Amino acid sequence: MINIRKTIAVLLSCALLITAFSACKKDEEEKPDETEEITTTEAEPMPYPLTINDTEIVAKPEKVVCLSPAIAEIIFEMGYGDTIIGRSSYCEYPESILSAKDVGSAANPNIYAITDLMPNLVITSTPIASKDIFTMEQAGIATLIIPAPTTLEGFSSIYTALGLIYEGMFVGIERGEEAYSGISKLLGNTEALNIGKFVYVTESLAVAGGNTFESAVLSCFGTNIAKESSGYEYDKELLLENQPDVILLNSKYTRGDLLDDDVFSQLDAVQNYSIIYIDNIFFERPTSRLAELINSLLADYKNLGDDVVME
């Protein structure tokens, strides 16, 4: 994702330069009488148009199609849910979003259904086929891609972007920061918990590397042994030399699954029941519900060794 703050800074700088140039040129062309009283009025800064990820937002959208379950949920939590008129088939939370028309998914959108709705804006986390974007552009529908986050900065910038979309420049930034502040405080509460060395074991019993969103969140409370690896390619045999204090495990799996694995079964954390189960939905669809994960981690860590399950 582009740096929203930098984009705004560039836009503001350009506006000031244009204003200054216009004023100088006018002074050269029309020099007023020295005795004439001169009054100036500063123009109010305009919240729109603004550009986010190469998409121009010309006004507050009143009709939106959202193809990302996570972003749709954030739109609702920020108080803009009534603008969503179309949704992905995978959008089911909050329940009120089900009243919006199902228009397929980002991978397979029903473009005819979308154009029939005539939204101001389509928001997605994953790219849509170029031919579909072209069809929507021909109908006057803008498409904005806000990628799924891999860092906490990327996560917070989603809130900023949505604030800008719905409130425009200046107010939008404040609105986004306000909406994200609760999660930020929880993530910053590192003194309340230190789980030591950990790994997060997820799909196919792969280990999350340092550039994953899972690691970004969980590393606020400990040290990811796999932090130097990328994606989910960490060689788990290295864990035998650098034993984790705790295993954070996708709740899709059980301790029995780890015991069936040649490497995980040899780890002290597995033998000692130092396992905390985490619903991976918090990472697949990051929203303010991430606070539930953090609060559970803070509250249940003391039970470590009792095969704690985080719901």
Coordinates of N, CA and C in Angstrom, one line a residue, residues 42 50 61 70 73 92 108 125 130 132 137 182 224 239 243 253 268 290 295 307:
E42 N -8.5 33.8 2.5 CA -7.9 32.5 2.3 C -9.0 31.5 2.0
L50 N -9.1 13.5 -3.9 CA -7.8 13.0 -3.4 C -7.6 11.7 -4.1
P61 N -18.3 8.8 -1.1 CA -19.2 7.8 -1.8 C -20.5 7.5 -1.0
A70 N -13.0 -8.3 5.2 CA -12.3 -7.5 6.3 C -12.6 -6.0 6.2
E73 N -16.2 -5.1 7.0 CA -16.4 -5.1 8.4 C -15.9 -3.8 9.0
E92 N -20.0 -11.8 5.6 CA -21.2 -12.2 6.4 C -21.2 -11.6 7.8
N108 N -14.0 -13.7 -8.9 CA -15.1 -14.0 -9.9 C -16.3 -13.1 -9.6
S125 N -9.6 -6.1 -1.9 CA -8.3 -6.3 -1.4 C -7.4 -7.0 -2.4
S130 N -8.4 -7.0 -15.4 CA -8.4 -5.7 -16.1 C -9.6 -5.4 -17.0
D132 N -12.6 -6.4 -16.4 CA -13.7 -6.1 -15.6 C -13.6 -4.7 -15.0
E137 N -15.2 1.1 -15.4 CA -14.7 2.4 -15.7 C -15.6 3.1 -16.8
G182 N -7.9 2.1 19.6 CA -8.1 1.1 20.6 C -7.2 -0.1 20.4
N224 N 9.6 -13.9 17.6 CA 9.3 -14.9 16.7 C 10.6 -15.6 16.2
L239 N 14.1 -25.5 14.7 CA 13.5 -25.4 16.0 C 14.1 -26.3 17.0
Q243 N 14.8 -24.0 20.6 CA 13.5 -24.4 21.1 C 12.6 -23.2 21.5
Y253 N -5.8 -27.0 14.1 CA -5.0 -28.2 14.4 C -5.0 -28.4 15.9
D268 N 10.1 -29.2 23.3 CA 9.8 -29.2 24.7 C 8.4 -28.5 24.9
L290 N -9.5 -8.0 16.2 CA -8.2 -8.4 16.6 C -8.0 -8.1 18.1
N295 N -6.7 -9.6 23.8 CA -7.2 -9.7 25.2 C -7.2 -11.1 25.6
D307 N -3.0 -26.7 28.0 CA -3.5 -26.9 26.7 C -4.7 -25.9 26.5

